[in-house]
Every structure is written in structure tokens, then in C-alpha cells.
PDB file of C-alpha atoms in Angstrom:
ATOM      1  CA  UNK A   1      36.825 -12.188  -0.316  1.00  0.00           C
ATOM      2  CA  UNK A   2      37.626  -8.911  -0.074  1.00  0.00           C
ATOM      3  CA  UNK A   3      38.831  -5.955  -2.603  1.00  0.00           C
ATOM      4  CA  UNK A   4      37.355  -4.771  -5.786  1.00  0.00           C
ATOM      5  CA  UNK A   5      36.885  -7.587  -7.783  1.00  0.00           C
ATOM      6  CA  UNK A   6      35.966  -9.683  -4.204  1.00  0.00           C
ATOM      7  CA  UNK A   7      32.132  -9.295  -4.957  1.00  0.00           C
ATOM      8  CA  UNK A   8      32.434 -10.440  -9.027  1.00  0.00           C
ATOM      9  CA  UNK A   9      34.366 -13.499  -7.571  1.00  0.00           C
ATOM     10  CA  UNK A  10      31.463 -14.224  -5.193  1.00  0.00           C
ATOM     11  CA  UNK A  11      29.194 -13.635  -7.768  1.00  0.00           C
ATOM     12  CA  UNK A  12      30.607 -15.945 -10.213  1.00  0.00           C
ATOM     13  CA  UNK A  13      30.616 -18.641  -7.698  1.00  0.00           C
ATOM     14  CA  UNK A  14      27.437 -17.940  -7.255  1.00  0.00           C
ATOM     15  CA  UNK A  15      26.318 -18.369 -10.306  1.00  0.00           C
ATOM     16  CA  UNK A  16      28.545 -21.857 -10.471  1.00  0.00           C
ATOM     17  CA  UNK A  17      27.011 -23.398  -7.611  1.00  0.00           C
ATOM     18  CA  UNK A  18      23.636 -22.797  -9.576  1.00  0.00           C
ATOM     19  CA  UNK A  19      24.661 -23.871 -12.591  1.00  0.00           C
ATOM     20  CA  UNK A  20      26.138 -26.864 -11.351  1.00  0.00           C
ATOM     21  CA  UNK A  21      22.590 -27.742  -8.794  1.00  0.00           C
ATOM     22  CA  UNK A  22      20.729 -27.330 -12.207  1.00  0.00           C
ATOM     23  CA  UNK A  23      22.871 -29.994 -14.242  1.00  0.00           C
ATOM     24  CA  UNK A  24      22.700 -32.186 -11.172  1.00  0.00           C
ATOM     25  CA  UNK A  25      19.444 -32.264 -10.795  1.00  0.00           C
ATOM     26  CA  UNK A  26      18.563 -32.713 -14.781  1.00  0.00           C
ATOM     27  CA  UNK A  27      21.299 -35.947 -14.242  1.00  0.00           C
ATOM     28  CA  UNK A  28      19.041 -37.048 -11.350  1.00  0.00           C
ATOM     29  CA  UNK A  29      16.173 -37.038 -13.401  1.00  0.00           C
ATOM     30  CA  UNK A  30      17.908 -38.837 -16.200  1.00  0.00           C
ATOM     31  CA  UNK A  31      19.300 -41.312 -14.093  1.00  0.00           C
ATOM     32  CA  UNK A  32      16.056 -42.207 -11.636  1.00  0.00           C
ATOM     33  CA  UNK A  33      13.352 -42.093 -14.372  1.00  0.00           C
ATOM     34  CA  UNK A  34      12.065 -45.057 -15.610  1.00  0.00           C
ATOM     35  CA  UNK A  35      13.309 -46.561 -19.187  1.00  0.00           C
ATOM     36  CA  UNK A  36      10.004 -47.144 -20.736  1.00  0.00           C
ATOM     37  CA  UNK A  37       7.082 -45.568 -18.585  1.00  0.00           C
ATOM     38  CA  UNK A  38       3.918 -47.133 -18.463  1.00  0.00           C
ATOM     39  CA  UNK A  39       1.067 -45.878 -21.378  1.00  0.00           C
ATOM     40  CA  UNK A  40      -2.136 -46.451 -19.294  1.00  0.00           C
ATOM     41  CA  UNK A  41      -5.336 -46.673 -21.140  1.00  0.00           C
ATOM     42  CA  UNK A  42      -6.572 -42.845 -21.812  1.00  0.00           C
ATOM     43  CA  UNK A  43      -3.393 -41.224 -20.511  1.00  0.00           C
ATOM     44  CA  UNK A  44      -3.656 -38.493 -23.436  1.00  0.00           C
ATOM     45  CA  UNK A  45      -7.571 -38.632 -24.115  1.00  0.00           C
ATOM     46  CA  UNK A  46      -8.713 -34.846 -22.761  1.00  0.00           C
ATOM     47  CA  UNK A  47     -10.695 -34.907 -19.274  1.00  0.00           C
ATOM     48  CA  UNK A  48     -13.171 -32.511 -18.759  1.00  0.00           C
ATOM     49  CA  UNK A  49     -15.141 -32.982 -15.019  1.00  0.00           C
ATOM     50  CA  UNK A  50     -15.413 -36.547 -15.886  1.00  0.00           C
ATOM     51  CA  UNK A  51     -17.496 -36.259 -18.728  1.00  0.00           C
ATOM     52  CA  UNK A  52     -16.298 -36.790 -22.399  1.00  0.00           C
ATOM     53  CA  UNK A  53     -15.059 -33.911 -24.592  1.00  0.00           C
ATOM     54  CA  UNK A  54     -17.701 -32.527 -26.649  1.00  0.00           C
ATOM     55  CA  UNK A  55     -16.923 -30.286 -29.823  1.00  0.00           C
ATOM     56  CA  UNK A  56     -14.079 -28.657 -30.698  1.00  0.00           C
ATOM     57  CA  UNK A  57     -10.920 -27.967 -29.127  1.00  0.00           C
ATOM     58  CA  UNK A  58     -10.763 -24.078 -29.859  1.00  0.00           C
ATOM     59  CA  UNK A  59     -12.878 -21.604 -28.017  1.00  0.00           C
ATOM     60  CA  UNK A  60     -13.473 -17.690 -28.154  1.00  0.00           C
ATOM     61  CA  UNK A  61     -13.070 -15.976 -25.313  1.00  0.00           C
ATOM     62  CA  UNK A  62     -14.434 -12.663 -24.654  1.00  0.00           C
ATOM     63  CA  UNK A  63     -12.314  -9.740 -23.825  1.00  0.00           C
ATOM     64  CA  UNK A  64     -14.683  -8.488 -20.898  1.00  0.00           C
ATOM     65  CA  UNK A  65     -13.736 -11.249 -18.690  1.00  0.00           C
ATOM     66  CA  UNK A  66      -9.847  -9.666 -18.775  1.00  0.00           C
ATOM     67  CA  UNK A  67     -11.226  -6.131 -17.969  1.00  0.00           C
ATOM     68  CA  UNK A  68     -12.993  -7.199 -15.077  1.00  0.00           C
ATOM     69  CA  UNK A  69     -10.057  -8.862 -14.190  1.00  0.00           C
ATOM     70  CA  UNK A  70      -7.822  -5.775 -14.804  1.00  0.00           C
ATOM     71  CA  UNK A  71     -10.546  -3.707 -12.687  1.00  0.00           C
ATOM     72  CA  UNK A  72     -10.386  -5.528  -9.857  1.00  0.00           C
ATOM     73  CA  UNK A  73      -6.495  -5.878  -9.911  1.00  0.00           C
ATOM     74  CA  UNK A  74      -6.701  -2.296  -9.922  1.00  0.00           C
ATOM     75  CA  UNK A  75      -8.736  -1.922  -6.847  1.00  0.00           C
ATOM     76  CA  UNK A  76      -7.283  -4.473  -4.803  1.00  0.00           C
ATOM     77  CA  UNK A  77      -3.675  -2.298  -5.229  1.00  0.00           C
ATOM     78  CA  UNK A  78      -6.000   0.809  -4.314  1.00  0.00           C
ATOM     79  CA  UNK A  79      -7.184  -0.744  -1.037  1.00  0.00           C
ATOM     80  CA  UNK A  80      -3.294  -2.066  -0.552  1.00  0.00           C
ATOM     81  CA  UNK A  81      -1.887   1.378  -0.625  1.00  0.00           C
ATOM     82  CA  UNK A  82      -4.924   2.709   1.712  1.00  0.00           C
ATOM     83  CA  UNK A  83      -4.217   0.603   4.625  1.00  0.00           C
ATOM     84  CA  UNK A  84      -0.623   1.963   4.930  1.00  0.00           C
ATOM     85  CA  UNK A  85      -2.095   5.694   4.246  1.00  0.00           C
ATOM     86  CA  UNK A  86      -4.462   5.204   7.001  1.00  0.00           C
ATOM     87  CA  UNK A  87      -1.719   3.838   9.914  1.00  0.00           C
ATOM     88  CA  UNK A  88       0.706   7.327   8.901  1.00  0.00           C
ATOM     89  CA  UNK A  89      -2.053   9.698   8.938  1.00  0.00           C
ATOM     90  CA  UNK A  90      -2.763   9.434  12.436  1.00  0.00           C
ATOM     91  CA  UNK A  91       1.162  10.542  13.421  1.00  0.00           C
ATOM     92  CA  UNK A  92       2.293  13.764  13.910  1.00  0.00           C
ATOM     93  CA  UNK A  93       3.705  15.291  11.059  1.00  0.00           C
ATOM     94  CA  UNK A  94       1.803  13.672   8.146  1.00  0.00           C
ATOM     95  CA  UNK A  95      -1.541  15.112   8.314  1.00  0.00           C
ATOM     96  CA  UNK A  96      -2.336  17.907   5.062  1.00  0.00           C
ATOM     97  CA  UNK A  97       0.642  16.288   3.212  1.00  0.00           C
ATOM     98  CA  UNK A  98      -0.800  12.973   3.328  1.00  0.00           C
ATOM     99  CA  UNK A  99      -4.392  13.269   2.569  1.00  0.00           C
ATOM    100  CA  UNK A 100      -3.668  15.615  -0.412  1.00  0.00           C
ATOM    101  CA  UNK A 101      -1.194  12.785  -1.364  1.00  0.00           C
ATOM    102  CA  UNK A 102      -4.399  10.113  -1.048  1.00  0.00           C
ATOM    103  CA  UNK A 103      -7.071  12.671  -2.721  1.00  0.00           C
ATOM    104  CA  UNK A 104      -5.040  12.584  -5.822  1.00  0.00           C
ATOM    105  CA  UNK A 105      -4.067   9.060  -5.824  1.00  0.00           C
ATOM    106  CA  UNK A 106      -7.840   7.961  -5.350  1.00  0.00           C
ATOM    107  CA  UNK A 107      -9.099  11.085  -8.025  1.00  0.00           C
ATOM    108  CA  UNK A 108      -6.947   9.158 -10.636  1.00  0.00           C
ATOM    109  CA  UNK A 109      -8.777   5.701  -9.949  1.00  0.00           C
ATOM    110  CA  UNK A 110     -11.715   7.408  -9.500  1.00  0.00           C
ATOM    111  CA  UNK A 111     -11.305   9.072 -13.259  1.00  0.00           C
ATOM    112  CA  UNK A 112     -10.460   5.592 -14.077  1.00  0.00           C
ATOM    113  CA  UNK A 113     -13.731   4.079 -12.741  1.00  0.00           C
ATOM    114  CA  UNK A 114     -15.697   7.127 -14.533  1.00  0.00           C
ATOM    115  CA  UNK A 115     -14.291   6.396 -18.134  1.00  0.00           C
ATOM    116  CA  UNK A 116     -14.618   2.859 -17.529  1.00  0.00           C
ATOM    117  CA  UNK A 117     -18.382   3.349 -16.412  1.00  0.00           C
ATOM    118  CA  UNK A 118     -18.792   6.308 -19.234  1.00  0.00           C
ATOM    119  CA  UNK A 119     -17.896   3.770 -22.430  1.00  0.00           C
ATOM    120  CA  UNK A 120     -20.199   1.298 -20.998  1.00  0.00           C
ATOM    121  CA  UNK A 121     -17.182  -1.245 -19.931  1.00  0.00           C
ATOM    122  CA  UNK A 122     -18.840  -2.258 -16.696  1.00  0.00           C
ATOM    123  CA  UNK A 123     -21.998  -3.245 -18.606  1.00  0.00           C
ATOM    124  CA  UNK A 124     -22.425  -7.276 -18.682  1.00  0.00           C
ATOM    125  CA  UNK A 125     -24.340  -7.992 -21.805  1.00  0.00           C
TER     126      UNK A 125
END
């Protein structure tokens, strides 16, 4: 298909061909299920390790367990940007430029780090 509106026509069949796989396959599912599925004994009871539910059902959870998560997400994208950093700076061409590049992008997360250890986030109490 070629001309201007070549690419919208592709497109658009595109889009067809996905519409149309997603109504087949809900079809598929409405025609291969069963009619009345089985209701086993304890199929909606809660399962926790094999040992009955005690208590409640709601539970507080504590805000520190997202920061260390954020933390570490952070780092792990530090050390993902290093190892391409470290490959280039080797080659001619890319020596100053790059490690002032790589002293300011690890002086951020390392201001990061410092406000996170100032306000006592990294305590576990």
C-alpha cells in the first residue's frame, strides 16, 4: 500500500485483525468452557501456607517496606547506566566528557542517598 493515506490503511487493518483475534478468542472461551463448572469443597475458603486463616482480612502495611523498595530500584538503574559508561570510556574520544557526565549523574544519587540517610529513612525500627 503505498501513498499518503497507505500507512492509515495498514494501520486500520491492523487494528482489525486485533480486534477481530480478541472477539475470537472471547467466542472460544464461550464456546469450550464448561456449562456448569464443578464447586469443589473449599474452592473459595482463603489458603494461607496450608494453615487456616487466622484474624482479619485487612492488614497495615508500613510505608518503609516501599522506600526500600524505591531505593533499591534506584540503584539497580544506577549500576545499569554504569556498565555502559564504563565500555565508552575506554574509546578514544570520550574520556573528560564522559566522566564529568558520570560524576554528576552519581553526585545526584549520591545527594539522594545523603537526604535519605540524613531524615533517618534508612533506619529499620
Amino acid at each position: 500500500m503505498d501513498g499518503y493515506l497507505g500507512s492509515y490503511a495498514t494501520l486500520g487493518l491492523l487494528l482489525l485483525v486485533g480486534a477481530l483475534f480478541f472477539v475470537a478468542a472471547f467466542a472460544a472461551n464461550r464456546v469450550l468452557r464448561p456449562a456448569r463448572p464443578a464447586e469443589p469443597a473449599g474452592k473459595r475458603a482463603s489458603y494461607e501456607c496450608g494453615i487456616d486463616p487466622v484474624g482479619g482480612d485487612w492488614a497495615q502495611m508500613q510505608i518503609r517496606y516501599y522506600v526500600y523498595a524505591y531505593l533499591y530500584v534506584l540503584f539497580a538503574v544506577e549500576a545499569v547506566f554504569l556498565f555502559p559508561w564504563a565500555v565508552v570510556f575506554d574509546r578514544p574520544g570520550f574520556g573528560l566528557v564522559t566522566v564529568v557526565e558520570m560524576a554528576i549523574f552519581v553526585a545526584v544519587l549520591a545527594l539522594g542517598i545523603l537526604y535519605a540517610w540524613r531524615r533517618n529513612i534508612l533506619r529499620w525500627t
